[in-house]
């Protein structure tokens, strides 16, 4: 068999011709990109000229002064300098359709005027009075937030992040029940501090530090799980885990109704309602981690609503502040009383500017009908992605609810072999076509589609067309 040799094949071709061929290929790719960009839905906003440092300068600064953990998406990192609603702009003024929303954070849209104005008004007047003094911002937001939760969930503790919120919830569960064991679900993600790292169910997010007292139940994953979509079977495994792996009593069970970092995995039908009874019989509290699925992202206000359960504790962050560092724990007055046994305090939790942003977010969700839009556009987009799955063998699964959707890529549908390298390549191609999506899943082969909730059907069409084109070019 004759072996291919680049040297022998090209040695008689003039260098000038080779350069023209390479240039022609590059120009063809650029022309395709330009043609696609010309079909981006119309948008009136034009950002002011950017005069700051270039992407290369910033990248060098990051390499020198930041830890290498602050990695970037894409082979050629983007320097994002401006944003408006569902669009982002780079240093050259190029527009991108944002289908990631800063990791499911910017629910209202980038720089939404009805979030920006009250925040500016507040920051001009008072930035940080501390909760040791009275100020209406934290009180107003607490009341409005509690009104969005069912039952007796009406006592709010503010934090700065989802990790902090989950840490506090786990501690409260242990204090209230008197038990120490926590049960979480494999493939879940709950944060990177001591307790939340233990509750997280993926090795890549766990450092080699002592993590005790947490037990991980089988993931009720309808696509990759051992019992498919049979939620009752997964619940029986949870029962056995508690009976054989603990004293028979647990402090709490923490779950994401849709696993975000884990690859937009929606829990099998019937699982949470059956798990609720099992956890209660074991003396535990039911803890809903709504850090990513909350604030109408799924089409319901909370992800747990689709499962007919009412948690004892709800944690939240990300979409709560539309980009401001803000998190919260909401629970019942009875459970909340455990924190009166000692002094509990969080310096920045409940900051006046952050809680002003939080209240503005709730107002925008209602005013702009974002819950209805997430449900309507999300259903439309999922339908179009399902059509794409029928067309391309590499798409193994389309899942999620509302505007929290996942597209899992596999190189073999029958074996469900993760197409990790292909996922990175397609992401880069979509970026060149002006579409930004996230990536997740244990194998890094799932597109996380979590755009601002002002996303339109035209935006959804453009995203699907860009994905279709990028997959076709594999």
mmCIF file of N, CA and C in Angstrom, residues 330-411:
data_model
loop_
_atom_site.group_PDB
_atom_site.id
_atom_site.type_symbol
_atom_site.label_atom_id
_atom_site.label_comp_id
_atom_site.label_asym_id
_atom_site.label_seq_id
_atom_site.Cartn_x
_atom_site.Cartn_y
_atom_site.Cartn_z
ATOM 1 N N UNK A 330 -34.103 29.503 51.243
ATOM 2 C CA UNK A 330 -35.445 29.773 51.764
ATOM 3 C C UNK A 330 -35.951 28.498 52.427
ATOM 4 N N UNK A 331 -36.451 28.645 53.629
ATOM 5 C CA UNK A 331 -36.940 27.488 54.375
ATOM 6 C C UNK A 331 -38.098 27.900 55.270
ATOM 7 N N UNK A 332 -38.522 26.980 56.123
ATOM 8 C CA UNK A 332 -39.657 27.248 57.003
ATOM 9 C C UNK A 332 -39.185 27.921 58.289
ATOM 10 N N UNK A 333 -40.087 28.611 58.987
ATOM 11 C CA UNK A 333 -39.696 29.229 60.258
ATOM 12 C C UNK A 333 -39.146 28.217 61.259
ATOM 13 N N UNK A 334 -39.726 27.023 61.288
ATOM 14 C CA UNK A 334 -39.274 26.002 62.239
ATOM 15 C C UNK A 334 -37.833 25.587 61.973
ATOM 16 N N UNK A 335 -37.516 25.311 60.714
ATOM 17 C CA UNK A 335 -36.145 24.914 60.370
ATOM 18 C C UNK A 335 -35.194 26.087 60.555
ATOM 19 N N UNK A 336 -35.643 27.282 60.205
ATOM 20 C CA UNK A 336 -34.787 28.473 60.306
ATOM 21 C C UNK A 336 -34.332 28.734 61.736
ATOM 22 N N UNK A 337 -35.117 28.310 62.691
ATOM 23 C CA UNK A 337 -34.777 28.589 64.091
ATOM 24 C C UNK A 337 -33.480 27.929 64.549
ATOM 25 N N UNK A 338 -33.003 26.912 63.815
ATOM 26 C CA UNK A 338 -31.770 26.242 64.254
ATOM 27 C C UNK A 338 -30.584 27.195 64.226
ATOM 28 N N UNK A 339 -30.648 28.225 63.403
ATOM 29 C CA UNK A 339 -29.525 29.159 63.322
ATOM 30 C C UNK A 339 -29.522 30.180 64.445
ATOM 31 N N UNK A 340 -30.542 30.130 65.312
ATOM 32 C CA UNK A 340 -30.547 31.029 66.469
ATOM 33 C C UNK A 340 -29.772 30.432 67.647
ATOM 34 N N UNK A 341 -29.317 29.195 67.489
ATOM 35 C CA UNK A 341 -28.573 28.545 68.576
ATOM 36 C C UNK A 341 -27.180 29.152 68.744
ATOM 37 N N UNK A 342 -26.672 29.727 67.695
ATOM 38 C CA UNK A 342 -25.387 30.421 67.716
ATOM 39 C C UNK A 342 -25.542 31.689 66.883
ATOM 40 N N UNK A 343 -24.456 32.391 66.670
ATOM 41 C CA UNK A 343 -24.502 33.595 65.831
ATOM 42 C C UNK A 343 -24.239 33.221 64.378
ATOM 43 N N UNK A 344 -25.215 33.453 63.524
ATOM 44 C CA UNK A 344 -25.005 33.272 62.084
ATOM 45 C C UNK A 344 -24.993 34.650 61.428
ATOM 46 N N UNK A 345 -23.980 34.888 60.585
ATOM 47 C CA UNK A 345 -23.876 36.191 59.937
ATOM 48 C C UNK A 345 -23.134 36.042 58.615
ATOM 49 N N UNK A 346 -23.547 36.813 57.622
ATOM 50 C CA UNK A 346 -22.895 36.841 56.317
ATOM 51 C C UNK A 346 -22.735 38.308 55.936
ATOM 52 N N UNK A 347 -21.498 38.797 55.910
ATOM 53 C CA UNK A 347 -21.254 40.231 55.721
ATOM 54 C C UNK A 347 -21.936 40.785 54.478
ATOM 55 N N UNK A 348 -21.760 40.123 53.346
ATOM 56 C CA UNK A 348 -22.308 40.660 52.096
ATOM 57 C C UNK A 348 -23.636 40.040 51.712
ATOM 58 N N UNK A 349 -24.049 38.978 52.395
ATOM 59 C CA UNK A 349 -25.350 38.392 52.107
ATOM 60 C C UNK A 349 -26.457 39.377 52.440
ATOM 61 N N UNK A 350 -27.229 39.759 51.435
ATOM 62 C CA UNK A 350 -28.264 40.768 51.655
ATOM 63 C C UNK A 350 -27.806 42.175 51.371
ATOM 64 N N UNK A 351 -26.672 42.316 50.704
ATOM 65 C CA UNK A 351 -26.163 43.635 50.317
ATOM 66 C C UNK A 351 -27.255 44.433 49.596
ATOM 67 N N UNK A 352 -27.312 45.718 49.857
ATOM 68 C CA UNK A 352 -28.401 46.555 49.338
ATOM 69 C C UNK A 352 -28.436 46.591 47.809
ATOM 70 N N UNK A 353 -27.275 46.656 47.175
ATOM 71 C CA UNK A 353 -27.245 46.710 45.712
ATOM 72 C C UNK A 353 -27.691 45.377 45.122
ATOM 73 N N UNK A 354 -27.191 44.269 45.695
ATOM 74 C CA UNK A 354 -27.526 42.945 45.178
ATOM 75 C C UNK A 354 -29.016 42.647 45.351
ATOM 76 N N UNK A 355 -29.578 42.974 46.513
ATOM 77 C CA UNK A 355 -30.999 42.682 46.727
ATOM 78 C C UNK A 355 -31.891 43.615 45.912
ATOM 79 N N UNK A 356 -31.411 44.799 45.620
ATOM 80 C CA UNK A 356 -32.139 45.677 44.690
ATOM 81 C C UNK A 356 -32.209 45.034 43.316
ATOM 82 N N UNK A 357 -31.083 44.459 42.887
ATOM 83 C CA UNK A 357 -31.064 43.741 41.610
ATOM 84 C C UNK A 357 -32.024 42.555 41.647
ATOM 85 N N UNK A 358 -32.033 41.823 42.768
ATOM 86 C CA UNK A 358 -32.916 40.672 42.884
ATOM 87 C C UNK A 358 -34.380 41.040 42.755
ATOM 88 N N UNK A 359 -34.787 42.119 43.419
ATOM 89 C CA UNK A 359 -36.176 42.563 43.310
ATOM 90 C C UNK A 359 -36.494 43.007 41.885
ATOM 91 N N UNK A 360 -35.547 43.681 41.248
ATOM 92 C CA UNK A 360 -35.748 44.107 39.853
ATOM 93 C C UNK A 360 -35.942 42.906 38.942
ATOM 94 N N UNK A 361 -35.197 41.827 39.198
ATOM 95 C CA UNK A 361 -35.334 40.604 38.396
ATOM 96 C C UNK A 361 -36.751 40.052 38.499
ATOM 97 N N UNK A 362 -37.288 39.979 39.716
ATOM 98 C CA UNK A 362 -38.654 39.474 39.888
ATOM 99 C C UNK A 362 -39.655 40.349 39.135
ATOM 100 N N UNK A 363 -39.448 41.652 39.175
ATOM 101 C CA UNK A 363 -40.351 42.571 38.466
ATOM 102 C C UNK A 363 -40.272 42.382 36.958
ATOM 103 N N UNK A 364 -39.057 42.192 36.445
ATOM 104 C CA UNK A 364 -38.892 42.004 34.999
ATOM 105 C C UNK A 364 -39.493 40.672 34.556
ATOM 106 N N UNK A 365 -39.302 39.620 35.356
ATOM 107 C CA UNK A 365 -39.879 38.316 35.019
ATOM 108 C C UNK A 365 -41.385 38.447 34.809
ATOM 109 N N UNK A 366 -42.029 39.199 35.695
ATOM 110 C CA UNK A 366 -43.480 39.378 35.585
ATOM 111 C C UNK A 366 -43.837 40.324 34.446
ATOM 112 N N UNK A 367 -43.165 41.447 34.381
ATOM 113 C CA UNK A 367 -43.496 42.468 33.373
ATOM 114 C C UNK A 367 -43.278 41.958 31.950
ATOM 115 N N UNK A 368 -42.152 41.285 31.724
ATOM 116 C CA UNK A 368 -41.811 40.810 30.381
ATOM 117 C C UNK A 368 -42.366 39.418 30.079
ATOM 118 N N UNK A 369 -43.107 38.851 31.026
ATOM 119 C CA UNK A 369 -43.717 37.518 30.856
ATOM 120 C C UNK A 369 -42.655 36.474 30.463
ATOM 121 N N UNK A 370 -41.562 36.485 31.205
ATOM 122 C CA UNK A 370 -40.443 35.599 30.862
ATOM 123 C C UNK A 370 -40.759 34.133 31.119
ATOM 124 N N UNK A 371 -41.595 33.851 32.096
ATOM 125 C CA UNK A 371 -41.952 32.447 32.335
ATOM 126 C C UNK A 371 -42.711 31.878 31.145
ATOM 127 N N UNK A 372 -43.675 32.625 30.655
ATOM 128 C CA UNK A 372 -44.435 32.183 29.490
ATOM 129 C C UNK A 372 -43.525 32.048 28.269
ATOM 130 N N UNK A 373 -42.603 33.009 28.113
ATOM 131 C CA UNK A 373 -41.702 32.965 26.959
ATOM 132 C C UNK A 373 -40.760 31.768 27.031
ATOM 133 N N UNK A 374 -40.232 31.491 28.236
ATOM 134 C CA UNK A 374 -39.335 30.335 28.391
ATOM 135 C C UNK A 374 -40.039 29.050 28.025
ATOM 136 N N UNK A 375 -41.301 28.926 28.417
ATOM 137 C CA UNK A 375 -42.075 27.733 28.103
ATOM 138 C C UNK A 375 -42.356 27.627 26.610
ATOM 139 N N UNK A 376 -42.805 28.723 26.013
ATOM 140 C CA UNK A 376 -43.206 28.710 24.603
ATOM 141 C C UNK A 376 -41.994 28.541 23.680
ATOM 142 N N UNK A 377 -41.003 29.423 23.838
ATOM 143 C CA UNK A 377 -39.830 29.358 22.956
ATOM 144 C C UNK A 377 -39.021 28.097 23.236
ATOM 145 N N UNK A 378 -38.959 27.688 24.518
ATOM 146 C CA UNK A 378 -38.237 26.475 24.852
ATOM 147 C C UNK A 378 -38.846 25.248 24.204
ATOM 148 N N UNK A 379 -40.164 25.141 24.210
ATOM 149 C CA UNK A 379 -40.841 24.005 23.570
ATOM 150 C C UNK A 379 -40.596 24.022 22.067
ATOM 151 N N UNK A 380 -40.645 25.206 21.478
ATOM 152 C CA UNK A 380 -40.393 25.339 20.049
ATOM 153 C C UNK A 380 -38.959 24.923 19.705
ATOM 154 N N UNK A 381 -38.006 25.430 20.488
ATOM 155 C CA UNK A 381 -36.602 25.115 20.237
ATOM 156 C C UNK A 381 -36.328 23.623 20.425
ATOM 157 N N UNK A 382 -36.900 23.025 21.460
ATOM 158 C CA UNK A 382 -36.690 21.593 21.682
ATOM 159 C C UNK A 382 -37.246 20.777 20.517
ATOM 160 N N UNK A 383 -38.395 21.192 20.003
ATOM 161 C CA UNK A 383 -38.956 20.508 18.844
ATOM 162 C C UNK A 383 -38.049 20.579 17.630
ATOM 163 N N UNK A 384 -37.456 21.741 17.400
ATOM 164 C CA UNK A 384 -36.546 21.900 16.267
ATOM 165 C C UNK A 384 -35.264 21.091 16.468
ATOM 166 N N UNK A 385 -34.793 21.021 17.706
ATOM 167 C CA UNK A 385 -33.610 20.208 17.991
ATOM 168 C C UNK A 385 -33.908 18.723 17.828
ATOM 169 N N UNK A 386 -35.120 18.313 18.166
ATOM 170 C CA UNK A 386 -35.524 16.911 17.944
ATOM 171 C C UNK A 386 -35.503 16.588 16.453
ATOM 172 N N UNK A 387 -35.937 17.541 15.628
ATOM 173 C CA UNK A 387 -35.881 17.344 14.177
ATOM 174 C C UNK A 387 -34.436 17.196 13.716
ATOM 175 N N UNK A 388 -33.547 17.982 14.326
ATOM 176 C CA UNK A 388 -32.128 17.889 13.978
ATOM 177 C C UNK A 388 -31.558 16.531 14.378
ATOM 178 N N UNK A 389 -32.040 15.994 15.465
ATOM 179 C CA UNK A 389 -31.602 14.662 15.921
ATOM 180 C C UNK A 389 -31.956 13.601 14.882
ATOM 181 N N UNK A 390 -33.116 13.731 14.273
ATOM 182 C CA UNK A 390 -33.518 12.764 13.245
ATOM 183 C C UNK A 390 -32.621 12.857 12.013
ATOM 184 N N UNK A 391 -32.029 14.002 11.812
ATOM 185 C CA UNK A 391 -31.202 14.225 10.629
ATOM 186 C C UNK A 391 -29.759 13.799 10.833
ATOM 187 N N UNK A 392 -29.239 13.953 12.052
ATOM 188 C CA UNK A 392 -27.813 13.714 12.306
ATOM 189 C C UNK A 392 -27.611 12.602 13.335
ATOM 190 N N UNK A 393 -26.913 11.561 12.945
ATOM 191 C CA UNK A 393 -26.656 10.424 13.830
ATOM 192 C C UNK A 393 -25.835 10.809 15.047
ATOM 193 N N UNK A 394 -25.045 11.862 14.941
ATOM 194 C CA UNK A 394 -24.164 12.248 16.049
ATOM 195 C C UNK A 394 -24.959 12.783 17.237
ATOM 196 N N UNK A 395 -26.183 13.213 17.009
ATOM 197 C CA UNK A 395 -27.014 13.708 18.100
ATOM 198 C C UNK A 395 -27.717 12.525 18.747
ATOM 199 N N UNK A 396 -27.274 12.178 19.945
ATOM 200 C CA UNK A 396 -27.826 11.014 20.623
ATOM 201 C C UNK A 396 -29.064 11.314 21.437
ATOM 202 N N UNK A 397 -29.142 12.526 21.996
ATOM 203 C CA UNK A 397 -30.269 12.834 22.869
ATOM 204 C C UNK A 397 -30.508 14.337 22.905
ATOM 205 N N UNK A 398 -31.776 14.707 22.965
ATOM 206 C CA UNK A 398 -32.198 16.089 23.185
ATOM 207 C C UNK A 398 -33.095 16.079 24.409
ATOM 208 N N UNK A 399 -32.827 16.947 25.378
ATOM 209 C CA UNK A 399 -33.565 16.855 26.634
ATOM 210 C C UNK A 399 -33.643 18.212 27.338
ATOM 211 N N UNK A 400 -34.424 18.221 28.426
ATOM 212 C CA UNK A 400 -34.584 19.430 29.225
ATOM 213 C C UNK A 400 -35.969 20.022 29.080
ATOM 214 N N UNK A 401 -36.197 21.123 29.756
ATOM 215 C CA UNK A 401 -37.482 21.825 29.718
ATOM 216 C C UNK A 401 -37.249 23.323 29.642
ATOM 217 N N UNK A 402 -38.215 24.004 29.050
ATOM 218 C CA UNK A 402 -38.107 25.449 28.930
ATOM 219 C C UNK A 402 -36.845 25.832 28.180
ATOM 220 N N UNK A 403 -36.133 26.807 28.719
ATOM 221 C CA UNK A 403 -34.873 27.229 28.096
ATOM 222 C C UNK A 403 -33.686 26.724 28.912
ATOM 223 N N UNK A 404 -33.812 25.461 29.332
ATOM 224 C CA UNK A 404 -32.713 24.722 29.940
ATOM 225 C C UNK A 404 -32.635 23.391 29.200
ATOM 226 N N UNK A 405 -31.946 23.420 28.049
ATOM 227 C CA UNK A 405 -31.942 22.289 27.130
ATOM 228 C C UNK A 405 -30.532 21.737 26.937
ATOM 229 N N UNK A 406 -30.473 20.447 26.670
ATOM 230 C CA UNK A 406 -29.197 19.790 26.422
ATOM 231 C C UNK A 406 -29.244 18.983 25.136
ATOM 232 N N UNK A 407 -28.143 18.982 24.402
ATOM 233 C CA UNK A 407 -27.994 18.172 23.195
ATOM 234 C C UNK A 407 -26.745 17.325 23.373
ATOM 235 N N UNK A 408 -26.915 16.011 23.530
ATOM 236 C CA UNK A 408 -25.773 15.125 23.760
ATOM 237 C C UNK A 408 -25.291 14.529 22.448
ATOM 238 N N UNK A 409 -23.978 14.626 22.203
ATOM 239 C CA UNK A 409 -23.379 14.132 20.984
ATOM 240 C C UNK A 409 -22.663 12.802 21.248
ATOM 241 N N UNK A 410 -22.887 11.838 20.362
ATOM 242 C CA UNK A 410 -22.279 10.514 20.488
ATOM 243 C C UNK A 410 -21.742 10.086 19.126
ATOM 244 N N UNK A 411 -20.654 9.348 19.147
ATOM 245 C CA UNK A 411 -20.092 8.848 17.890
ATOM 246 C C UNK A 411 -20.744 7.534 17.481
#
